[in-house]
Amino acid sequence: MTDTAKEPQASNAMWGGRFAAGPDAIMEAINASIGFDQRLYAQDIRGSRAHAAMLAAQGIIGDSDAKAIREGLLTVLSEIEAGNFPFRTALEDIHMNVEARLKEIIGEPAGRLHTARSRNDQVATDFRLWVRDQADAAISGLEALIRACLGQAEAGADWVMPGFTHLQTAQPVTWGHHMMAYVEMFARDKSRFVDARRRMNECPLGAAALAGTGFAIDRHATAAALGFDRPMANSLDAVSDRDFALEFLSAAAICAVHLSRLAEELVIWSSAQFRFVAMSDKWSTGSSIMPQKRNPDAAELIRAKIGRILGSTVALFTVMKGLPLAYSKDMQEDKEQVFDAADNLMLSLAAMEGMLRDLTVNRDKLLAAASSGFSTATDLADWLVREAGLPFRDAHHVTGSLVAMAEAKGCDLPDLTLADMQSVHTAINDSVFAVLGVHNSVASRQSYGGTAPDQVRAQIARWKEALA
């Protein structure tokens, strides 16, 4: 806080003499939001410039006053961007800080800026503009991450690796197929931000405190000037709605879950027990005591970010759940949650993209792991259905018996002899060995969305075209 002796007087002046004395330090601290909502400065100034231009076009204020306001706001903007702006806690928020400084710069015309608007519709507009910008940033970040996944998928479209269920070896898949699963996930994340952006692109400005205004304003003009599709149709809803922030947080939380799942796999795969991948030194750290360690810290931190982002989501839902219409001061608690979630989401997207682009994949380790753990047992069961005519449940039982035999012998299914297999079921013949190889297994999965390299490459081409 600066100049505590003078700031209460400034606060009193902004309130038009309503209070005989300034709020005490505790009230000032709990009431002020400038410590965080100063991040809305660019949106606040943009909205005020559009509002001033509209007021002049409607003849509500003079052209000379509007020009002075718009030019003065640019001066304020340059001061903030240069780090020379004196943010004052006693002025409570970004709106009052900007307006007070504008008055110092241009004098009396600054007082006309707030005609036909309220801080209620002003903050709703500023915040909506900010969240819209963050949705655009998330969309761009996800597109970059999807391209990184596509690069990995294209490189390893036919690299065989184990597919897992319950983190146990299940069936062979390809590295490309595994990477394309995340393409689908992150594409859904992108679509959620696109959908949320479309819904939030309505302008609250002109709703004033809650009931609209008696001035002959042009809300369509300000909406268009700020890049909105239309003004919001109900003034009560305009100042009290925070659905756009809740939708952004919800989309961010789901995206963070997907990032966390991929981060978890990178942590597992880079371990000495797997060695499927090697993390670049850019995204790893060493140990202060164990010189052999390469810790996947970036992946672990991404994995943890869901805690913060989901926490922010729950916090804002809780703030909003019982509020009557229209504006309540509770809603001041919306911004810090969204700011923190957006910061951590953007950081996580950028870090994950970087890790994937620098990731080294150990193709030999993938193949060795896929070739163990009886990963072609399902192929054997399918062969028994197709070639021996067994019902699938019987084929499943025969295959289970052969797996038990291989376990007892300490070998894998392809290492059993034909005699071994025929001792379980006489219909088995030499052609069964063709389906027991992992490459044959993945090549056979030609159903749409399957792991066959041809299918993977077709999906890669589809997504490349979609992104282009």
C-alpha positions as CSV (number, residue, x, y, z in Angstrom):
1,M,0.0,0.0,0.0
2,T,1.3,3.5,-0.8
3,D,0.7,6.8,1.0
4,T,-1.9,5.5,3.5
5,A,-2.6,9.0,4.8
6,K,-3.9,10.2,1.4
7,E,-5.6,7.1,0.0
8,P,-8.7,7.0,2.1
9,Q,-9.5,10.6,0.9
10,A,-9.2,9.3,-2.7
11,S,-11.6,6.5,-1.8
12,N,-14.1,8.9,-0.3
13,A,-13.9,11.1,-3.4
14,M,-14.6,8.1,-5.7
15,W,-17.6,7.2,-3.5
16,G,-19.0,10.8,-3.9
17,G,-19.0,11.6,-0.2
18,R,-21.1,8.7,0.9
19,F,-18.8,7.9,3.8
20,A,-17.5,10.5,6.3
21,A,-14.4,8.5,7.0
22,G,-12.3,6.0,5.0
23,P,-12.7,2.3,5.7
24,D,-10.3,0.8,8.2
25,A,-7.4,-1.3,7.1
26,I,-9.2,-4.6,7.4
27,M,-12.2,-3.4,5.3
28,E,-9.9,-1.9,2.7
29,A,-7.9,-5.2,2.5
30,I,-11.0,-7.4,2.1
31,N,-12.8,-5.0,-0.2
32,A,-9.9,-4.2,-2.6
33,S,-9.3,-6.4,-5.7
34,I,-6.6,-4.3,-7.4
35,G,-4.0,-6.8,-6.3
36,F,-5.2,-9.3,-8.8
37,D,-7.7,-7.6,-11.1
38,Q,-5.1,-5.3,-12.5
39,R,-4.5,-8.1,-14.9
40,L,-7.7,-6.9,-16.6
41,Y,-6.1,-3.5,-17.5
42,A,-6.0,-4.0,-21.3
43,Q,-9.5,-5.3,-21.4
44,D,-10.8,-2.5,-19.2
45,I,-9.2,0.2,-21.3
46,R,-10.4,-1.4,-24.5
47,G,-13.9,-1.5,-23.2
48,S,-13.8,2.1,-22.0
49,R,-12.5,3.3,-25.3
50,A,-15.4,1.5,-27.1
51,H,-17.9,2.9,-24.6
52,A,-16.6,6.5,-25.1
53,A,-16.8,6.2,-28.9
54,M,-20.4,4.9,-28.6
55,L,-21.4,7.7,-26.2
56,A,-20.1,10.3,-28.7
57,A,-21.7,8.6,-31.7
58,Q,-25.1,8.7,-29.8
59,G,-24.6,12.4,-28.9
60,I,-24.5,11.6,-25.2
61,I,-21.1,13.2,-24.7
62,G,-19.3,15.6,-27.0
63,D,-16.7,14.6,-29.6
64,S,-14.0,16.6,-28.0
65,D,-14.6,14.9,-24.6
66,A,-14.7,11.5,-26.2
67,K,-11.4,12.1,-28.0
68,A,-9.7,13.3,-24.8
69,I,-11.0,10.2,-23.0
70,R,-9.8,7.8,-25.7
71,E,-6.4,9.5,-26.0
72,G,-6.0,9.7,-22.2
73,L,-6.8,6.0,-21.9
74,L,-4.0,5.2,-24.3
75,T,-1.7,7.2,-22.0
76,V,-2.8,5.2,-19.1
77,L,-2.3,2.0,-21.1
78,S,1.3,3.0,-22.0
79,E,2.0,3.8,-18.3
80,I,0.8,0.4,-17.2
81,E,2.7,-1.5,-19.8
82,A,5.9,0.5,-19.0
83,G,5.5,-0.4,-15.3
84,N,5.0,3.3,-14.3
85,F,1.4,3.2,-13.2
86,P,0.7,3.9,-9.5
87,F,-1.8,1.2,-8.6
88,R,-3.6,2.2,-5.3
89,T,-5.4,-0.1,-3.0
90,A,-7.7,2.6,-1.7
91,L,-9.2,2.9,-5.2
92,E,-10.2,-0.7,-4.8
93,D,-10.1,-2.1,-8.4
94,I,-8.7,-1.7,-11.9
95,H,-11.8,0.3,-13.0
96,M,-11.4,3.0,-10.3
97,N,-7.6,3.1,-10.7
98,V,-7.8,3.7,-14.4
99,E,-10.6,6.3,-14.1
100,A,-8.8,8.2,-11.3
101,R,-5.6,8.3,-13.3
102,L,-7.5,9.4,-16.4
103,K,-8.9,12.3,-14.5
104,E,-5.4,13.3,-13.4
105,I,-4.4,13.3,-17.1
106,I,-7.4,15.0,-18.9
107,G,-9.3,16.6,-16.1
108,E,-13.1,17.1,-16.1
109,P,-14.0,15.1,-19.3
110,A,-12.9,11.9,-17.4
111,G,-16.0,12.2,-15.3
112,R,-18.2,11.6,-18.4
113,L,-16.7,8.2,-19.2
114,H,-18.9,6.4,-16.7
115,T,-22.1,7.7,-18.2
116,A,-24.6,4.9,-18.9
117,R,-22.6,2.1,-17.4
118,S,-21.8,0.6,-14.0
119,R,-18.8,-1.2,-12.6
120,N,-21.1,-4.3,-12.7
121,D,-21.4,-4.4,-16.5
122,Q,-17.8,-3.0,-16.8
123,V,-16.2,-5.9,-14.8
124,A,-18.5,-8.5,-16.5
125,T,-17.2,-7.2,-19.9
126,D,-13.6,-7.0,-18.9
127,F,-13.6,-10.5,-17.4
128,R,-15.4,-11.9,-20.4
129,L,-12.9,-10.4,-22.8
130,W,-10.0,-11.8,-20.7
131,V,-11.5,-15.3,-20.5
132,R,-12.2,-15.1,-24.3
133,D,-8.5,-14.3,-24.8
134,Q,-7.5,-17.3,-22.7
135,A,-9.8,-19.6,-24.6
136,D,-8.1,-18.5,-27.8
137,A,-4.7,-19.2,-26.1
138,A,-5.9,-22.6,-25.0
139,I,-7.1,-23.5,-28.5
140,S,-3.7,-22.4,-30.0
141,G,-1.8,-24.3,-27.3
142,L,-3.9,-27.5,-27.9
143,E,-3.3,-27.3,-31.6
144,A,0.4,-27.1,-31.1
145,L,0.3,-30.1,-28.7
146,I,-1.8,-32.1,-31.1
147,R,0.8,-31.4,-33.8
148,A,3.5,-32.7,-31.5
149,C,1.4,-35.9,-30.9
150,L,1.0,-36.3,-34.6
151,G,4.7,-36.0,-35.1
152,Q,5.3,-38.9,-32.6
153,A,2.5,-40.9,-34.2
154,E,3.8,-40.5,-37.7
155,A,7.3,-41.5,-36.7
156,G,6.1,-44.6,-34.9
157,A,3.0,-45.6,-36.9
158,D,4.3,-49.2,-37.1
159,W,6.4,-49.4,-33.9
160,V,5.0,-52.3,-31.9
161,M,4.5,-51.8,-28.2
162,P,2.4,-53.4,-25.5
163,G,-1.1,-52.1,-24.9
164,F,-2.2,-52.2,-21.3
165,T,-5.3,-52.7,-19.3
166,H,-4.9,-52.4,-15.5
167,L,-1.3,-51.6,-16.3
168,Q,-0.9,-55.3,-17.3
169,T,0.1,-56.4,-20.8
170,A,-3.1,-56.8,-22.8
171,Q,-2.6,-56.8,-26.6
172,P,0.1,-55.4,-28.9
173,V,-0.6,-51.9,-30.3
174,T,1.5,-49.4,-32.2
175,W,3.2,-46.4,-30.7
176,G,1.5,-44.3,-33.4
177,H,-1.9,-45.7,-32.2
178,H,-1.1,-44.8,-28.6
179,M,-0.1,-41.3,-29.5
180,M,-3.3,-40.9,-31.7
181,A,-5.4,-41.7,-28.6
182,Y,-4.1,-38.4,-27.1
183,V,-4.8,-36.6,-30.3
184,E,-8.4,-37.5,-29.9
185,M,-8.4,-36.5,-26.3
186,F,-6.8,-33.1,-26.9
187,A,-9.0,-32.5,-29.9
188,R,-12.1,-32.9,-27.7
189,D,-10.5,-30.5,-25.3
190,K,-10.0,-28.0,-28.1
191,S,-13.7,-28.4,-29.1
192,R,-14.8,-27.7,-25.6
193,F,-12.9,-24.4,-25.6
194,V,-14.3,-23.6,-29.0
195,D,-17.8,-24.2,-27.8
196,A,-17.3,-22.3,-24.6
197,R,-15.9,-19.3,-26.6
198,R,-18.9,-19.3,-28.9
199,R,-21.3,-19.1,-25.9
200,M,-19.3,-16.5,-24.0
201,N,-19.1,-14.2,-27.1
202,E,-22.0,-11.9,-26.0
203,C,-21.4,-8.4,-24.6
204,P,-22.6,-7.4,-21.1
205,L,-21.7,-3.7,-21.6
206,G,-24.7,-1.4,-21.4
207,A,-26.5,-3.5,-18.9
208,A,-25.4,-0.9,-16.3
209,A,-25.9,-1.9,-12.7
210,L,-28.7,-4.4,-13.4
211,A,-31.6,-2.8,-15.1
212,G,-30.1,-1.2,-18.2
213,T,-30.0,2.6,-18.7
214,G,-32.3,5.4,-19.7
215,F,-29.6,6.8,-22.0
216,A,-30.1,6.1,-25.7
217,I,-27.0,3.9,-26.0
218,D,-26.2,1.6,-28.9
219,R,-25.3,-1.8,-27.3
220,H,-24.9,-3.4,-30.7
221,A,-22.2,-0.9,-31.6
222,T,-20.1,-1.5,-28.5
223,A,-20.6,-5.3,-28.9
224,A,-19.3,-5.1,-32.4
225,A,-16.4,-2.8,-31.5
226,L,-15.2,-5.4,-28.9
227,G,-15.5,-8.4,-31.2
228,F,-18.7,-9.8,-29.6
229,D,-21.3,-11.5,-31.7
230,R,-24.2,-9.6,-30.0
231,P,-25.1,-7.8,-26.8
232,M,-26.5,-10.0,-24.0
233,A,-30.3,-9.9,-24.1
234,N,-31.1,-9.6,-20.4
235,S,-29.5,-6.9,-18.2
236,L,-29.9,-9.0,-15.0
237,D,-28.2,-11.9,-16.6
238,A,-25.5,-9.8,-18.1
239,V,-24.1,-8.5,-14.8
240,S,-24.6,-11.7,-12.8
241,D,-23.6,-14.4,-15.2
242,R,-20.3,-16.2,-14.7
243,D,-21.1,-19.3,-16.8
244,F,-18.3,-18.3,-19.2
245,A,-15.8,-18.6,-16.4
246,L,-17.2,-21.9,-15.1
247,E,-17.2,-23.3,-18.6
248,F,-13.6,-22.3,-19.1
249,L,-12.6,-23.8,-15.8
250,S,-14.5,-27.0,-16.6
251,A,-12.8,-27.4,-20.0
252,A,-9.5,-26.6,-18.4
253,A,-10.0,-29.3,-15.7
254,I,-10.9,-32.0,-18.2
255,C,-7.9,-30.9,-20.3
256,A,-5.6,-31.1,-17.2
257,V,-6.9,-34.6,-16.6
258,H,-5.7,-35.6,-20.0
259,L,-2.4,-33.9,-19.6
260,S,-2.0,-35.6,-16.2
261,R,-2.7,-39.1,-17.8
262,L,0.0,-38.5,-20.5
263,A,2.4,-37.2,-17.9
264,E,1.9,-40.3,-15.8
265,E,2.7,-42.5,-18.7
266,L,5.8,-40.5,-19.5
267,V,6.9,-40.9,-15.8
268,I,6.4,-44.7,-16.0
269,W,7.9,-45.1,-19.4
270,S,11.0,-43.2,-18.6
271,S,11.7,-45.3,-15.5
272,A,14.6,-47.8,-15.3
273,Q,12.0,-50.6,-15.2
274,F,10.5,-49.7,-18.5
275,R,13.0,-47.5,-20.5
276,F,10.4,-47.1,-23.3
277,V,11.4,-43.4,-23.6
278,A,14.1,-41.0,-22.6
279,M,13.3,-37.5,-21.5
280,S,15.4,-34.7,-22.8
281,D,17.7,-32.9,-20.3
282,K,15.6,-29.8,-21.0
283,W,12.7,-31.5,-19.2
284,S,14.5,-33.5,-16.5
285,T,16.5,-32.7,-13.4
286,G,19.1,-34.5,-11.4
287,S,19.3,-35.6,-7.8
288,S,21.2,-33.7,-5.1
289,I,22.6,-37.0,-3.7
290,M,22.2,-39.7,-6.4
291,P,24.3,-38.9,-9.5
292,Q,22.7,-41.5,-11.7
293,K,19.2,-40.0,-11.5
294,R,17.3,-38.2,-14.2
295,N,14.0,-37.2,-12.7
296,P,11.0,-36.4,-15.0
297,D,10.1,-33.3,-13.0
298,A,8.3,-31.5,-15.7
299,A,6.0,-34.4,-16.3
300,E,5.4,-34.8,-12.6
301,L,4.6,-31.1,-12.2
302,I,2.1,-31.3,-15.1
303,R,0.6,-34.3,-13.4
304,A,0.1,-32.3,-10.3
305,K,-1.5,-29.3,-12.0
306,I,-4.9,-30.9,-12.1
307,G,-5.1,-30.4,-8.4
308,R,-4.9,-26.7,-8.7
309,I,-7.1,-26.4,-11.7
310,L,-9.8,-28.7,-10.4
311,G,-9.6,-26.8,-7.0
312,S,-10.2,-23.5,-8.8
313,T,-13.1,-25.0,-10.6
314,V,-14.8,-26.3,-7.4
315,A,-14.1,-23.0,-5.7
316,L,-15.9,-20.9,-8.3
317,F,-18.8,-23.3,-8.5
318,T,-19.1,-23.0,-4.7
319,V,-19.0,-19.2,-4.8
320,M,-21.7,-19.0,-7.5
321,K,-24.0,-21.7,-6.3
322,G,-26.2,-19.7,-3.9
323,L,-26.1,-16.1,-5.3
324,P,-29.3,-14.3,-5.9
325,L,-29.6,-12.0,-8.9
326,A,-28.0,-9.7,-9.8
327,Y,-24.5,-8.7,-8.7
328,S,-23.1,-9.6,-5.3
329,K,-19.6,-8.8,-4.0
330,D,-19.0,-12.6,-3.7
331,M,-18.3,-12.5,-7.4
332,Q,-15.1,-10.6,-6.8
333,E,-13.8,-14.0,-5.8
334,D,-14.1,-15.3,-9.4
335,K,-11.0,-13.9,-11.0
336,E,-8.1,-15.3,-8.9
337,Q,-9.5,-18.8,-9.5
338,V,-9.6,-18.3,-13.3
339,F,-6.3,-16.5,-13.4
340,D,-4.5,-19.3,-11.6
341,A,-6.1,-22.1,-13.6
342,A,-5.4,-20.4,-16.9
343,D,-1.8,-19.7,-16.0
344,N,-1.2,-23.3,-15.0
345,L,-3.1,-24.8,-18.0
346,M,-1.1,-22.7,-20.5
347,L,2.2,-23.6,-18.8
348,S,1.3,-27.3,-18.8
349,L,0.3,-27.3,-22.5
350,A,3.6,-25.6,-23.5
351,A,5.6,-28.0,-21.3
352,M,3.9,-31.1,-22.6
353,E,4.4,-30.0,-26.2
354,G,8.1,-29.4,-25.6
355,M,8.5,-32.8,-23.9
356,L,6.9,-34.6,-26.7
357,R,8.9,-32.9,-29.4
358,D,12.2,-33.7,-27.6
359,L,11.2,-37.2,-26.5
360,T,13.4,-40.1,-27.6
361,V,11.5,-43.4,-28.0
362,N,13.3,-46.7,-27.5
363,R,11.8,-48.8,-30.3
364,D,13.6,-52.0,-29.3
365,K,12.4,-51.8,-25.7
366,L,8.8,-51.3,-26.9
367,L,9.0,-54.4,-29.2
368,A,10.6,-56.6,-26.5
369,A,7.9,-55.6,-24.0
370,A,5.2,-56.2,-26.6
371,S,6.6,-59.7,-27.4
372,S,6.3,-60.8,-23.7
373,G,3.4,-61.2,-21.3
374,F,1.3,-63.3,-23.6
375,S,0.2,-60.2,-25.5
376,T,-1.1,-62.3,-28.5
377,A,-3.4,-64.5,-26.4
378,T,-6.5,-62.8,-27.8
379,D,-5.1,-63.4,-31.4
380,L,-4.9,-67.1,-30.5
381,A,-8.5,-67.2,-29.2
382,D,-9.7,-65.4,-32.4
383,W,-7.8,-67.9,-34.5
384,L,-9.5,-70.8,-32.8
385,V,-12.9,-69.2,-33.5
386,R,-12.0,-68.5,-37.2
387,E,-10.0,-71.6,-38.1
388,A,-11.2,-74.3,-35.7
389,G,-14.8,-73.2,-35.4
390,L,-14.9,-73.0,-31.7
391,P,-17.3,-70.8,-29.8
392,F,-15.4,-67.8,-28.4
393,R,-16.0,-68.9,-24.8
394,D,-14.5,-72.3,-25.6
395,A,-11.6,-70.7,-27.5
396,H,-11.0,-68.4,-24.5
397,H,-10.8,-71.5,-22.2
398,V,-8.4,-73.3,-24.6
399,T,-6.2,-70.2,-24.8
400,G,-6.1,-69.8,-21.0
401,S,-4.9,-73.4,-20.7
402,L,-2.1,-72.7,-23.2
403,V,-1.1,-69.5,-21.3
404,A,-0.9,-71.6,-18.1
405,M,1.2,-74.2,-19.9
406,A,3.6,-71.5,-21.2
407,E,3.9,-70.0,-17.7
408,A,4.8,-73.4,-16.3
409,K,7.4,-73.8,-19.0
410,G,8.8,-70.3,-18.4
411,C,8.2,-69.3,-22.1
412,D,5.8,-67.2,-24.2
413,L,3.1,-68.5,-26.4
414,P,5.1,-68.5,-29.7
415,D,7.7,-70.7,-28.0
416,L,5.3,-73.6,-27.3
417,T,5.6,-76.4,-29.8
418,L,2.8,-77.6,-32.0
419,A,2.7,-80.8,-30.0
420,D,2.2,-78.7,-26.8
421,M,-0.7,-76.9,-28.3
422,Q,-2.3,-80.0,-29.8
423,S,-2.2,-81.6,-26.4
424,V,-4.8,-79.0,-25.3
425,H,-6.8,-79.0,-28.5
426,T,-6.3,-81.2,-31.5
427,A,-7.7,-78.7,-34.1
428,I,-4.6,-76.5,-33.7
429,N,-2.2,-76.6,-36.7
430,D,1.0,-74.9,-37.9
431,S,-0.9,-71.9,-39.3
432,V,-1.5,-70.7,-35.7
433,F,2.1,-69.4,-35.4
434,A,1.4,-66.7,-38.0
435,V,-1.0,-65.0,-35.5
436,L,1.3,-65.3,-32.5
437,G,3.8,-62.7,-33.8
438,V,3.2,-59.2,-32.5
439,H,3.7,-57.6,-35.9
440,N,1.0,-59.8,-37.5
441,S,-1.2,-59.1,-34.5
442,V,-1.2,-55.3,-35.0
443,A,-1.4,-55.6,-38.8
444,S,-4.6,-57.6,-38.4
445,R,-6.4,-54.9,-36.4
446,Q,-7.8,-53.3,-39.6
447,S,-11.2,-52.2,-38.1
448,Y,-11.9,-48.5,-38.2
449,G,-10.0,-46.9,-35.3
450,G,-7.8,-50.0,-34.9
451,T,-4.1,-50.2,-34.3
452,A,-3.0,-51.5,-37.7
453,P,-0.3,-49.1,-39.1
454,D,-2.5,-48.4,-42.2
455,Q,-5.4,-47.3,-40.0
456,V,-3.0,-45.2,-37.9
457,R,-1.6,-43.5,-41.0
458,A,-5.1,-42.8,-42.2
459,Q,-6.0,-41.1,-38.9
460,I,-2.9,-39.1,-39.0
461,A,-3.7,-37.9,-42.5
462,R,-7.3,-37.0,-41.4
463,W,-6.0,-34.9,-38.5
464,K,-3.4,-33.2,-40.5
465,E,-6.0,-32.1,-43.0
466,A,-8.3,-31.0,-40.2
467,L,-5.6,-28.8,-38.6
468,A,-4.6,-27.4,-42.0
